[in-house]
Coordinates of C-alpha atoms and ligand atoms in Angstrom, one line a residue:
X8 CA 3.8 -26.0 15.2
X9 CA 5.9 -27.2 12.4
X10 CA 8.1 -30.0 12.9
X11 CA 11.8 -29.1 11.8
X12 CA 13.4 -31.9 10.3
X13 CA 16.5 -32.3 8.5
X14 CA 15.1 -33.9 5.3
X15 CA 18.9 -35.3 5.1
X16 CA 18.8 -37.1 8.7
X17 CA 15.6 -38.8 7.7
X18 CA 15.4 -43.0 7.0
X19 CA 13.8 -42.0 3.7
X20 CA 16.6 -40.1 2.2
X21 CA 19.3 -42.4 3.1
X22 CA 17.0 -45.1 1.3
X23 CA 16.7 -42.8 -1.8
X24 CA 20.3 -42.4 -2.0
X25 CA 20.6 -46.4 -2.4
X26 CA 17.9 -46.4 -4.9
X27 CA 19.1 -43.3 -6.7
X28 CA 22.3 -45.3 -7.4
X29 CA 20.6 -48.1 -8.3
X30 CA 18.6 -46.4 -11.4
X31 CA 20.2 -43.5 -11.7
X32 CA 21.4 -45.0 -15.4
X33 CA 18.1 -46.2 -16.3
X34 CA 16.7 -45.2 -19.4
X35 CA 13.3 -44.1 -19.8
X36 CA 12.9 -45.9 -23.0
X37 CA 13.4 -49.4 -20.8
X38 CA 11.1 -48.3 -18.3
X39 CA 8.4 -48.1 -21.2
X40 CA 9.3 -51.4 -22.6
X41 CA 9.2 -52.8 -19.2
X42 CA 5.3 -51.6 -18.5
X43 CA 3.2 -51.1 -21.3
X44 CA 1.0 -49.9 -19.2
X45 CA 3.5 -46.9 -17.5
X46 CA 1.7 -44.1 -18.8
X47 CA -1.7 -45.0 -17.4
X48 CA 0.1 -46.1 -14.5
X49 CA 2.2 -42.9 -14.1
X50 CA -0.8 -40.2 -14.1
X51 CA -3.4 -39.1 -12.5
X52 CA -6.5 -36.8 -12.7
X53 CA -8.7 -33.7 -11.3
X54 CA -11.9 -32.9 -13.0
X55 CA -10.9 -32.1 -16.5
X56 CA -6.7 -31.9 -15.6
X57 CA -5.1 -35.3 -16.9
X58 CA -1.9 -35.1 -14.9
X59 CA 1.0 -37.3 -16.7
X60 CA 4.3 -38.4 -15.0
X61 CA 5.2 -41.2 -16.5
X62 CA 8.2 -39.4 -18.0
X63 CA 10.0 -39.7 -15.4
X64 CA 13.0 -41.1 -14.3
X65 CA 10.9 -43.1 -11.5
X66 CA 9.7 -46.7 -10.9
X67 CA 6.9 -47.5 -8.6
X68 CA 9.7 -48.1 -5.6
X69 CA 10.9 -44.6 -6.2
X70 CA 7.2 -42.9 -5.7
X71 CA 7.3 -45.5 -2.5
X72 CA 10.2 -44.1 -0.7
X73 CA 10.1 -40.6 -2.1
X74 CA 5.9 -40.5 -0.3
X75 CA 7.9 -42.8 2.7
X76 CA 10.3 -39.1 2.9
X77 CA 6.8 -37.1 3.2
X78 CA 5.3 -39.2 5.9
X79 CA 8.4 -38.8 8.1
X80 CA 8.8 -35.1 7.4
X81 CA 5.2 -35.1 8.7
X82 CA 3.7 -33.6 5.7
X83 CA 0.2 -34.5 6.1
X84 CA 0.0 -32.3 10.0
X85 CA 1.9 -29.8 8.0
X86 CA -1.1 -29.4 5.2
X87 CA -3.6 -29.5 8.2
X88 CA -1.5 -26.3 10.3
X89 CA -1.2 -24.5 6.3
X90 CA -5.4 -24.7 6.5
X91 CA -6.1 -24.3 10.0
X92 CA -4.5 -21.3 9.8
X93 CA -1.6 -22.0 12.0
X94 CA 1.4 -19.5 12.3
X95 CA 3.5 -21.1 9.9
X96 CA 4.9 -17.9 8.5
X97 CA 7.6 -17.9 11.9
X98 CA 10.1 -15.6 11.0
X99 CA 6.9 -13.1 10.6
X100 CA 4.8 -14.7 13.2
X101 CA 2.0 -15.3 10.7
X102 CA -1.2 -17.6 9.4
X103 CA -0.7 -18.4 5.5
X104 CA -4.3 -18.1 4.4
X105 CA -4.4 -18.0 0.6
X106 CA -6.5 -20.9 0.8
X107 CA -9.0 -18.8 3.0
X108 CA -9.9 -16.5 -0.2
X109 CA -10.9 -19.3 -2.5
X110 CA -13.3 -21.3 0.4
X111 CA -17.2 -20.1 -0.1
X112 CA -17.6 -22.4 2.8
X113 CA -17.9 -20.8 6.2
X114 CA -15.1 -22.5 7.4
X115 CA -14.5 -20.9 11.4
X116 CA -10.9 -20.2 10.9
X117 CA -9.9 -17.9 13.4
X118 CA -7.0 -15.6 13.8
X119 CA -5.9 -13.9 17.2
X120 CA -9.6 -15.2 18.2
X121 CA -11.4 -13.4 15.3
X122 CA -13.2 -15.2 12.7
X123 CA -12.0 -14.3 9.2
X124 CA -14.7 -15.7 7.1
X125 CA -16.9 -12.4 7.1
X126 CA -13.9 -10.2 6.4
X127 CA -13.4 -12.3 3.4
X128 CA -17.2 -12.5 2.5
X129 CA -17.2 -9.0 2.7
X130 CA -14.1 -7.8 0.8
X131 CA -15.9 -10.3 -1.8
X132 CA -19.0 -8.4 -1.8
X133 CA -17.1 -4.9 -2.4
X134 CA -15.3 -6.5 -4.9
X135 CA -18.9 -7.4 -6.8
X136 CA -20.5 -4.3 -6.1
X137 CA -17.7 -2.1 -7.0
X138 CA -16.8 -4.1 -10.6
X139 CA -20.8 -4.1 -11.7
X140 CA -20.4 -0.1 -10.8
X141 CA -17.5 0.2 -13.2
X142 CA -18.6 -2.4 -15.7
X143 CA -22.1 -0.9 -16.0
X144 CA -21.3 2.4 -16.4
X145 CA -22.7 3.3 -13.5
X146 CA -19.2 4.7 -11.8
X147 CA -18.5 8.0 -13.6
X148 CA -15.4 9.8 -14.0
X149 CA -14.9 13.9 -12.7
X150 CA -16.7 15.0 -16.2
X151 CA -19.5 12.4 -15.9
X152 CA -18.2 9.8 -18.6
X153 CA -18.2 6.3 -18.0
X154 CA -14.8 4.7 -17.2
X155 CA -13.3 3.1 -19.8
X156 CA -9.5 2.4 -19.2
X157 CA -8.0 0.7 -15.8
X158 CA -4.6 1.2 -14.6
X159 CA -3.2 -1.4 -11.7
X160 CA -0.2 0.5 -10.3
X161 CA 1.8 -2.6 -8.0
X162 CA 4.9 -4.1 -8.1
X163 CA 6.1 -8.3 -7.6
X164 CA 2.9 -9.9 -6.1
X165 CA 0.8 -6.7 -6.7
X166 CA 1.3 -7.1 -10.2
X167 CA 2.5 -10.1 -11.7
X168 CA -0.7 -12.7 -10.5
X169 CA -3.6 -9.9 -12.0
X170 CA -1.4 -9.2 -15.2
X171 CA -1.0 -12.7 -16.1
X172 CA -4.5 -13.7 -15.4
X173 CA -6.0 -10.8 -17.5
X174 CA -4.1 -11.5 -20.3
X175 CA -4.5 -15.4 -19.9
X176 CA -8.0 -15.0 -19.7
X177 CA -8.4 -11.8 -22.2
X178 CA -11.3 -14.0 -24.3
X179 CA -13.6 -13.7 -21.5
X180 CA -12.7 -9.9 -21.1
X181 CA -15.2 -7.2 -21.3
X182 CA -14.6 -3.6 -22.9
X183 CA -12.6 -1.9 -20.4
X184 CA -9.3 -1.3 -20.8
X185 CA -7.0 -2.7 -18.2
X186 CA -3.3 -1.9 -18.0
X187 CA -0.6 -2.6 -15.4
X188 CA 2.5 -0.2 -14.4
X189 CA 5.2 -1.9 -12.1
X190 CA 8.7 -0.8 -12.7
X191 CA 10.0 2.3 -11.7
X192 CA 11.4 3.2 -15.0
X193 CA 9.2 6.5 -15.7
X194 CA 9.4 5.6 -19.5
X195 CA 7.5 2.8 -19.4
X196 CA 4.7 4.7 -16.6
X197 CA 4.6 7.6 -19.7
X198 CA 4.1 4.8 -22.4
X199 CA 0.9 4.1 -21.1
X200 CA -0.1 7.5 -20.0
X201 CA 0.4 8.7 -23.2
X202 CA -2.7 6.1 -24.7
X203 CA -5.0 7.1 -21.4
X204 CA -7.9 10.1 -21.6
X205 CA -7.3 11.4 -17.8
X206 CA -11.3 11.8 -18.0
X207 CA -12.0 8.0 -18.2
X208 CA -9.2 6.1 -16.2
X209 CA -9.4 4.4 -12.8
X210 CA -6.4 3.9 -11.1
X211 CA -5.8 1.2 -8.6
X212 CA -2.6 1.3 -6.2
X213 CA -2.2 -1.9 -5.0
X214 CA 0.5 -2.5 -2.1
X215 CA -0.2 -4.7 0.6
X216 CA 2.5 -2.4 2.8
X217 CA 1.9 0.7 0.9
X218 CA 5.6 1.3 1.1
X219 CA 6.9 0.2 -1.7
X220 CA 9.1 2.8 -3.2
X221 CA 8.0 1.6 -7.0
X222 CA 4.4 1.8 -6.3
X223 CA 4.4 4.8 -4.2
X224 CA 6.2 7.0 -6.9
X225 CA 4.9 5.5 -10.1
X226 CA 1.5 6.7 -8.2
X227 CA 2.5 10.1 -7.7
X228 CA 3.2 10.4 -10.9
X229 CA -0.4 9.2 -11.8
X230 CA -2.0 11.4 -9.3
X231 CA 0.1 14.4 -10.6
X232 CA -0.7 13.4 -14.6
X233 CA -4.3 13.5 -13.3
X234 CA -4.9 16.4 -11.0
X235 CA -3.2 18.5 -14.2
X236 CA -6.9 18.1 -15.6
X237 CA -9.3 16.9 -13.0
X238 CA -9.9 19.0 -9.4
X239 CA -8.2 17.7 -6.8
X240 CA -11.7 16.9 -5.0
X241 CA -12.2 14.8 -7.5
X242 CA -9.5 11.9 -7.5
X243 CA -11.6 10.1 -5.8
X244 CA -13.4 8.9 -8.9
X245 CA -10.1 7.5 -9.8
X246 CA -8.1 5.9 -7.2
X247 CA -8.5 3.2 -5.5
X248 CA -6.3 1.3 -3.3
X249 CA -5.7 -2.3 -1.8
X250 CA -3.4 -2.4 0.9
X251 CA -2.8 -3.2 4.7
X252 CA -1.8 0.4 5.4
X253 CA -5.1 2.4 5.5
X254 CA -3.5 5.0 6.9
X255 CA -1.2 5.3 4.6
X256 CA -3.6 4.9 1.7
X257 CA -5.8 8.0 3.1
X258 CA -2.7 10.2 3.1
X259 CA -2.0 9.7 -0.6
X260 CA -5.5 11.3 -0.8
X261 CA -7.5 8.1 -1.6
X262 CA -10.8 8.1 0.2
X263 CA -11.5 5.4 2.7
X264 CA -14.5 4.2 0.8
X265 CA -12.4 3.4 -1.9
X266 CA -9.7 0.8 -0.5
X267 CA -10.1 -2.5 -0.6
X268 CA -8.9 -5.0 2.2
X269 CA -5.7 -6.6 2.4
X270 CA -4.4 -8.8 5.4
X271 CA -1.0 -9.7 6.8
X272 CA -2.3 -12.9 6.5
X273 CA -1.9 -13.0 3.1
X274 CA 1.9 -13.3 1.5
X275 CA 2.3 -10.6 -1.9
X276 CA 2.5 -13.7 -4.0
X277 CA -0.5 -15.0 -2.9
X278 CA -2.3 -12.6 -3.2
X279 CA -4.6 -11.8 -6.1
X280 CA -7.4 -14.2 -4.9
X281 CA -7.7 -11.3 -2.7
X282 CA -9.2 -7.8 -3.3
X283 CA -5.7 -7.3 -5.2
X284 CA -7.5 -9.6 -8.1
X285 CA -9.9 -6.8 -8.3
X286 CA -8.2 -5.7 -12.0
X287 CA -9.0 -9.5 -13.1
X288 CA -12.6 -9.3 -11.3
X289 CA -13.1 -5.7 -13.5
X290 CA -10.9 -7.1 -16.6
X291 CA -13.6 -10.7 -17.2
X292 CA -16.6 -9.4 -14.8
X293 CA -16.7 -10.9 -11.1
X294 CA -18.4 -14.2 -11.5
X295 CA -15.5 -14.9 -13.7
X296 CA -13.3 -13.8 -10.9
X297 CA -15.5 -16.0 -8.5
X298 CA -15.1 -19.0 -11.0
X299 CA -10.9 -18.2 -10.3
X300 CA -11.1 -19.1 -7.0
X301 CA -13.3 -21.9 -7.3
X302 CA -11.0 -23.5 -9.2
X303 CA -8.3 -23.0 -7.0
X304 CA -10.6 -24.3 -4.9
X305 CA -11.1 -27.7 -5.6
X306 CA -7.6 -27.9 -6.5
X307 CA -7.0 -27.3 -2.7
X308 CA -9.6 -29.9 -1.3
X309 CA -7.7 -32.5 -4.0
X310 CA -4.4 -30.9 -2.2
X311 CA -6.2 -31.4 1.6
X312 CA -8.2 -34.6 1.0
X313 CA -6.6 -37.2 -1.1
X314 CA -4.0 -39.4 -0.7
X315 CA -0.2 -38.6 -1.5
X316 CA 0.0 -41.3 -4.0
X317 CA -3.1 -40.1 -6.1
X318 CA -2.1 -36.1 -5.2
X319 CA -0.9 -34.0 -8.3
X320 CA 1.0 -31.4 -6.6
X321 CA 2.4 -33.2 -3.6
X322 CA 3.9 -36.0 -6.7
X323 CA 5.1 -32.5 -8.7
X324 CA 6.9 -31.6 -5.3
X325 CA 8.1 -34.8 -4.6
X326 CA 9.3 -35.1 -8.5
X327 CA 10.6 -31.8 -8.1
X328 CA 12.8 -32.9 -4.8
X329 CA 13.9 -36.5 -6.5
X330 CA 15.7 -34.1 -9.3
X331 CA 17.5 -31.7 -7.2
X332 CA 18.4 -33.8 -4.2
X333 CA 19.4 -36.7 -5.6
X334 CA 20.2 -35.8 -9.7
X335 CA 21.7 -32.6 -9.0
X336 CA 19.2 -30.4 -10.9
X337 CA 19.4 -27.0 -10.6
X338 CA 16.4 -25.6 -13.1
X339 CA 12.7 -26.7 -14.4
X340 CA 11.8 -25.6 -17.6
X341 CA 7.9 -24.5 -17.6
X342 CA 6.2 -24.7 -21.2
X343 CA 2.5 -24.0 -21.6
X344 CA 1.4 -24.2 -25.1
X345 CA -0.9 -21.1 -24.9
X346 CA 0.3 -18.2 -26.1
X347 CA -2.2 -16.4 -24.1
X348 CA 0.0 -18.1 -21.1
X349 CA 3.0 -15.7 -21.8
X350 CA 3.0 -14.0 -18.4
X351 CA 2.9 -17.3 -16.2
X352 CA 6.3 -17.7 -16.3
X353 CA 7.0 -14.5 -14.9
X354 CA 4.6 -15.0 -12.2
X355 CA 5.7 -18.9 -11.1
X356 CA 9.0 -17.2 -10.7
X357 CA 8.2 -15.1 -8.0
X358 CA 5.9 -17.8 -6.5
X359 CA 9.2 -20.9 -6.9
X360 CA 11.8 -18.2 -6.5
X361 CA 10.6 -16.2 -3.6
X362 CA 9.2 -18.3 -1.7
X363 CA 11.9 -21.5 -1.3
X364 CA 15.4 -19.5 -2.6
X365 CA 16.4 -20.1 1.1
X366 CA 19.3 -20.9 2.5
X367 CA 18.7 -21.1 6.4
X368 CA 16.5 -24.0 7.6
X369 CA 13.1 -23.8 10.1
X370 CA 16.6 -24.4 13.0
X371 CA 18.2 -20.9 12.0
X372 CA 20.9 -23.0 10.5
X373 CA 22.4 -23.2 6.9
X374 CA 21.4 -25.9 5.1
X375 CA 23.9 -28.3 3.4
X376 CA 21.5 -29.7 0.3
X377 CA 20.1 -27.3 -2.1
X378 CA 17.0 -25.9 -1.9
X379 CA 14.5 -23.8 -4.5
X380 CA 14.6 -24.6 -8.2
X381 CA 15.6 -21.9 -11.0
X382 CA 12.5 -21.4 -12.7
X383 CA 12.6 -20.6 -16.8
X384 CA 10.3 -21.4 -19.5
X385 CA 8.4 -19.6 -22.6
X386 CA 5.5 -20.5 -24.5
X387 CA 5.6 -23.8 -26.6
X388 CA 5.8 -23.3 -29.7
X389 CA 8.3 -20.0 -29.2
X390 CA 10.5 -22.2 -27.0
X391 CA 11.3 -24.6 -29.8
X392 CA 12.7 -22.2 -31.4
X393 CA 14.9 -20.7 -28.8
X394 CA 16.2 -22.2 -26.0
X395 CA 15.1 -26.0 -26.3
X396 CA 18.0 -27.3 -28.3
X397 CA 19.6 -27.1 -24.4
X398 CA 16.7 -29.2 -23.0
X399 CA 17.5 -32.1 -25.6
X400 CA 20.8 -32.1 -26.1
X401 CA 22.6 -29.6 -23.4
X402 CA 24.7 -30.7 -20.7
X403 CA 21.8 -30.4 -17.2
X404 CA 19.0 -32.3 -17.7
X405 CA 16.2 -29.8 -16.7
X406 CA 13.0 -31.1 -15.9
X407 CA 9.8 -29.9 -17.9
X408 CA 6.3 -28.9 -17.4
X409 CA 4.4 -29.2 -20.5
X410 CA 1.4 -27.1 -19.9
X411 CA -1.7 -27.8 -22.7
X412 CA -5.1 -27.5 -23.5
X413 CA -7.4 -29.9 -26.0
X414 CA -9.5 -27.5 -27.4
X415 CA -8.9 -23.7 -28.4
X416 CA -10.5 -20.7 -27.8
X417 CA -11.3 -19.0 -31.0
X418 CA -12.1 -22.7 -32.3
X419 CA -9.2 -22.5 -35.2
X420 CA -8.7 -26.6 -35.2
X421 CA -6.1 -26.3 -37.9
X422 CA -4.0 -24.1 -36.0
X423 CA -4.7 -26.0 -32.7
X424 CA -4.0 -29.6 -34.2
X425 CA -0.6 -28.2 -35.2
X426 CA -0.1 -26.7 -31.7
X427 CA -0.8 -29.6 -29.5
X428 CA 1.4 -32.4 -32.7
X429 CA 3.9 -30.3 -31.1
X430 CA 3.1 -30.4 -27.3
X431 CA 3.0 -34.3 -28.0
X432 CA 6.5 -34.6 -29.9
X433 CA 8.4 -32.1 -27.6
X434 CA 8.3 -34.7 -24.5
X435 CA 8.3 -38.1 -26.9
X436 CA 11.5 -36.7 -28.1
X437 CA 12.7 -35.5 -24.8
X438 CA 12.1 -39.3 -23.3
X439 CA 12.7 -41.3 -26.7
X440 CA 15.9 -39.5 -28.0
X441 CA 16.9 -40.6 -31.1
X442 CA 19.7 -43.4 -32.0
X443 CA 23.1 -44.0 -33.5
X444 CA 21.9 -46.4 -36.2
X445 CA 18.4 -44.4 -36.9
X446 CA 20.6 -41.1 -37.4
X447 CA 22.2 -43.2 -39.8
X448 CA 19.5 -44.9 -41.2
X449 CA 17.7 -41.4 -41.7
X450 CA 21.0 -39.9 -43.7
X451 CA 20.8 -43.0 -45.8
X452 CA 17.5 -42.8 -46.8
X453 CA 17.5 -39.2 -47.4
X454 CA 20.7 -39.5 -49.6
X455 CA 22.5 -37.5 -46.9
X456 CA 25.8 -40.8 -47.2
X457 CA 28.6 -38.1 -48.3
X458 CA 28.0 -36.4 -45.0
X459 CA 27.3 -39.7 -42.3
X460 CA 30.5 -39.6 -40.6
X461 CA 30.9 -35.7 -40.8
X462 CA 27.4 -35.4 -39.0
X463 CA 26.3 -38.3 -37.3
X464 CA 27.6 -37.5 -33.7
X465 CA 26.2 -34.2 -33.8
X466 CA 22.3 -35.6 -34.9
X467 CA 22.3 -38.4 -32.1
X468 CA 19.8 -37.6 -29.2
X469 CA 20.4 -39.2 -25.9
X470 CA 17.0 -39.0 -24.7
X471 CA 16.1 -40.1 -21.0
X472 CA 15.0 -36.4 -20.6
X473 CA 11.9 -36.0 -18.0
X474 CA 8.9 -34.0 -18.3
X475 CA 5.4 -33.9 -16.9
X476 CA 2.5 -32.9 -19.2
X477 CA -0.5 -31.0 -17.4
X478 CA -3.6 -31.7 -20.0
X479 CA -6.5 -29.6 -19.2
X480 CA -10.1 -29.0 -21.7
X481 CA -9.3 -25.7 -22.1
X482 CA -9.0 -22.6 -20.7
X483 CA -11.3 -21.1 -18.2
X484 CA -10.9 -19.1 -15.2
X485 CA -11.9 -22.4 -13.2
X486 CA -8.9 -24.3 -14.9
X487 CA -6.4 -21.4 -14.4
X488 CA -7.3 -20.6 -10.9
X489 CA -6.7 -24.9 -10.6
X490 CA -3.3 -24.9 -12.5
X491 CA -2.1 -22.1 -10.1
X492 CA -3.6 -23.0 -7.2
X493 CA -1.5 -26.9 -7.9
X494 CA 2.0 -24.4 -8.0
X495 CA 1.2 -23.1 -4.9
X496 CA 0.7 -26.4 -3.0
X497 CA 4.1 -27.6 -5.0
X498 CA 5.8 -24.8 -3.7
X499 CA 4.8 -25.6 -0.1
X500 CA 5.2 -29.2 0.0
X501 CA 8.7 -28.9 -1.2
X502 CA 9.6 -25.9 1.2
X503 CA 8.1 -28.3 4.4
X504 CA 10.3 -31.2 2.8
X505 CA 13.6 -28.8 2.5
X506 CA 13.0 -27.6 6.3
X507 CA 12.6 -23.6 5.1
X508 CA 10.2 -21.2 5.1
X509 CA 8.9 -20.6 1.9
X510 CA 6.8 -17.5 3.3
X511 CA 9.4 -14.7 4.2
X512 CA 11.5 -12.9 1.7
X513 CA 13.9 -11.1 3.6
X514 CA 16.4 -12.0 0.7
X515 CA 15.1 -8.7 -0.9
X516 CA 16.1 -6.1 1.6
X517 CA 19.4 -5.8 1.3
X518 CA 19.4 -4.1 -2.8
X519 CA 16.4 -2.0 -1.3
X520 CA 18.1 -0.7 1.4
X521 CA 21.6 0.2 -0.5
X522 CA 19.6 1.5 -3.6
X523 CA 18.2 4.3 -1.2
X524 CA 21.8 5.3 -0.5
X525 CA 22.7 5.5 -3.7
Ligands
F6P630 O1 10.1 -6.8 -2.6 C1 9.4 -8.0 -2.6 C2 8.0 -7.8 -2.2 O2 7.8 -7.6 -0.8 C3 7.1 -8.9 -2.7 O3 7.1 -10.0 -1.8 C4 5.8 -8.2 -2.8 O4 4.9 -9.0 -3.6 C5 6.2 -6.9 -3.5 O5 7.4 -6.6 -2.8 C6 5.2 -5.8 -3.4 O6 4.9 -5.4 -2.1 P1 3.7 -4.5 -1.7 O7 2.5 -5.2 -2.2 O8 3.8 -4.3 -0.2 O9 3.9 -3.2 -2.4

């Protein structure tokens, strides 16, 4: 069982509070002058990921009592009950097994006495045999063509995790097609029926409850586009479905052979190491998909094995606590400089937002210090030229993640030496800022003197503005399925540290249900 502590009751945080008074005005640039050797210090590393944290508003006595707040939460039982398969999940009397899909190990976790290990082999193996079919050619369409164009019908974590990855990983991607329909808005379902040959399409509903209003109708539709061409005998050729609700699944018409496992053990927005992934396994080919989870992987054994001071995402979380608890932060800014990254905002935003926008504790009572973090950010360097004039000079200091990568894909070094001068500069100037007299010192030397006293104010940067930069080699499915895999564990160290349960999202029921009595 979880322990249910009041993070506020705790020695810890009453320590932090005297320290957080005691630096909260240090400046960053002091704490640089003070340790030349803060950045090596301040980072750490897994495989290829150089983690750096050294821009932050932190000394080594604030890591100290912020891992000190971890220890008496009892964080480290917490990790082992998240593995074991514990139900963690209480307000839905369920295991959180996410972790489960990425283990090749046969690692005897059972649930309700039943091993899940070969249910997750399996689903694997239909995965693999199903994508070669497709992939090959081999899986032919009612008029015998090969398939050429896939459609993922899902909605929140049936959608946003595979349509991020496919796009983020589109350079290893294969000829097929993939597309994704989520909202209900039947324009956008007709925008991409319009490009589709009804001949050549597969069609996978994806809905872990097979319920959801979105998916159910925006599959209809499908089915309906379809059967105006193709005998109804044979959809089968394209539809497939993952879901929980078999039942469900066979009366939409989808035959039994062609649904892919989901459990209840599995939370929507953690789900597309799971058969729901199997638009990313068709997208790059499954031993892409398989080097996915391996990534994830050994970005949980880092998570499960080492120790909190030399642990990437429980020092994110605990970052991530330091600036809403005791700063007053509200929102992290996340900024991968990867274009190709567009869609991983979207997606962390369900994970963050979803999972810890709680307001009740583990003790069914409100809590009286804020949880969850507001999660916002765009592609470096679109970002620059939008919304981070806020982040240096705005009123909230807003913590960033600058996400970035040493080498490029398509091996354009002009472009990519450009991209990551950038990626370097944003977080320099964040932490450095910029003073009174080298404003002036600037307008002098650029013969700007008419204008210093008109100006000057307006040009001065206070700096002392935090960020963590997440350096990786490049991108690969084993360094994304890592990077995500690192949110995840943020995400549930901080919702064990703010005494919710980041696994439940009854906070979404309410618009559903009044939206049906509209
Ligand atoms: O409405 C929220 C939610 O339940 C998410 O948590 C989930 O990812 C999404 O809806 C889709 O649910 P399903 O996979 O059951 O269709």
């Amino acid at each position: 069982m979880l322990k249910n502590i009041n993070p506020t009751t705790t020695k810890s945080w009453k320590e932090l509070i005297k320290h957080f008074s005691e630096i909260k005005s240090l400046h960053l640039n002091q704490l640089f002058k003070q340790n030349v050797n803060r950045k090596k210090d301040f980072s750490l590393s897994l495989e290829q990921l150089q983690f750096d944290y050294s821009k932050n508003r932190v000394t080594a006595k604030s890591i100290n009592l912020l891992i000190n707040l971890a220890n008496e939460i009892g964080l480290k039982e917490t990790i082992n009950s998240l593995f074991n398969g514990e139900k963690i999940n209480t307000t839905e009397d369920r295991a959180v097994l996410h972790t489960a899909l990425r283990d090749f190990k046969n690692n005897e976790i059972k649930i309700n006495n039943q091993e899940i290990f070969p249910e997750v082999d399996n689903a694997r193996k239909k995965v693999k045999a199903f994508t070669e079919e497709v992939i090959s050619g081999n899986w032919k369409g009612h008029t015998g063509k090969p398939i050429t164009d896939i459609v993922n019908i899902g909605i929140g974590g049936s959608d946003l995790g595979p349509q991020m990855v496919v796009e983020a990983l589109d350079f290893y991607s294969n000829h097929l097609q993939v597309h994704f329909i989520s909202n209900i808005d039947g324009d956008a379902v007709h925008q991409v029926l319009k490009k589709l040959n009804p001949e050549t399409t597969l069609f996978i509903v994806v809905s872990k409850t097979f319920t959801t209003v979105e998916t159910l109708t925006n599959a209809s539709t499908c089915k309906n586009w379809l059967l105006q061409q193709a005998p109804k005998t044979k959809i089968e050729k394209h539809f497939i479905a993952v879901s929980t609700n078999t039942q469900a699944v066979k009366g939409f018409g989808i035959n039994p052979t062609n649904i892919f496992p989901m459990w209840n053990w599995i939370g929507g927005r953690f789900s597309m190491w799971s058969s729901v992934g199997i638009s990313i396994a068709l997208a790059l080919g499954y031993e892409n998909f398989e080097q996915f989870l391996k990534g994830a992987n050994t970005a949980d054994v880092h998570f499960k094995q080492t120790s909190f001071d030399k642990n990437i995402p429980i020092m994110m979380a605990l970052l991530s606590i330091w600036y809403t608890n005791f700063f007053g932060v509200t929102t992290e800014a996340i900024l991968p400089y990867a274009e190709s990254l567009n869609k991983l905002v979207a997606y962390l935003q369900q994970l963050f937002m979803e999972s810890n926008g709680k307001s009740v504790d583990r003790n069914r009572e409100n809590v009286t210090y804020n949880t969850g973090n507001i999660i916002f950010g765009s592609t470096g360097t679109n970002a620059q030229h939008s919304f981070m004039q806020h982040i240096h000079q705005g009123t909230h200091l807003i913590p960033v993640d600058f996400i970035g990568f040493k080498e490029s894909l398509y091996g354009d070094t002009k472009h990519h030496r450009i991209l990551m001068a950038n990626f370097k500069a944003q977080s320099q100037a964040l932490q450095e800022g910029k003073t009174k007299e080298a404003v002036h010192l600037d307008m002098k030397f650029n013969g700007n003197t008419n204008h210093i006293n008109d100006l000057l104010a307006y040009k001065i940067f206070d700096g002392n503005r935090v960020s963590n930069s997440l350096l990786f080699d490049k991108i690969t499915p084993y360094n994304l399925g890592m990077l995500i895999a690192l949110y995840e564990h943020k995400v549930f160290v901080q919702g064990i540290i703010w005494n919710i349960n980041s696994f439940d999202q009854f906070g979404v029921e309410l618009g559903k249900e009044m939206a049906k009595k509209q």
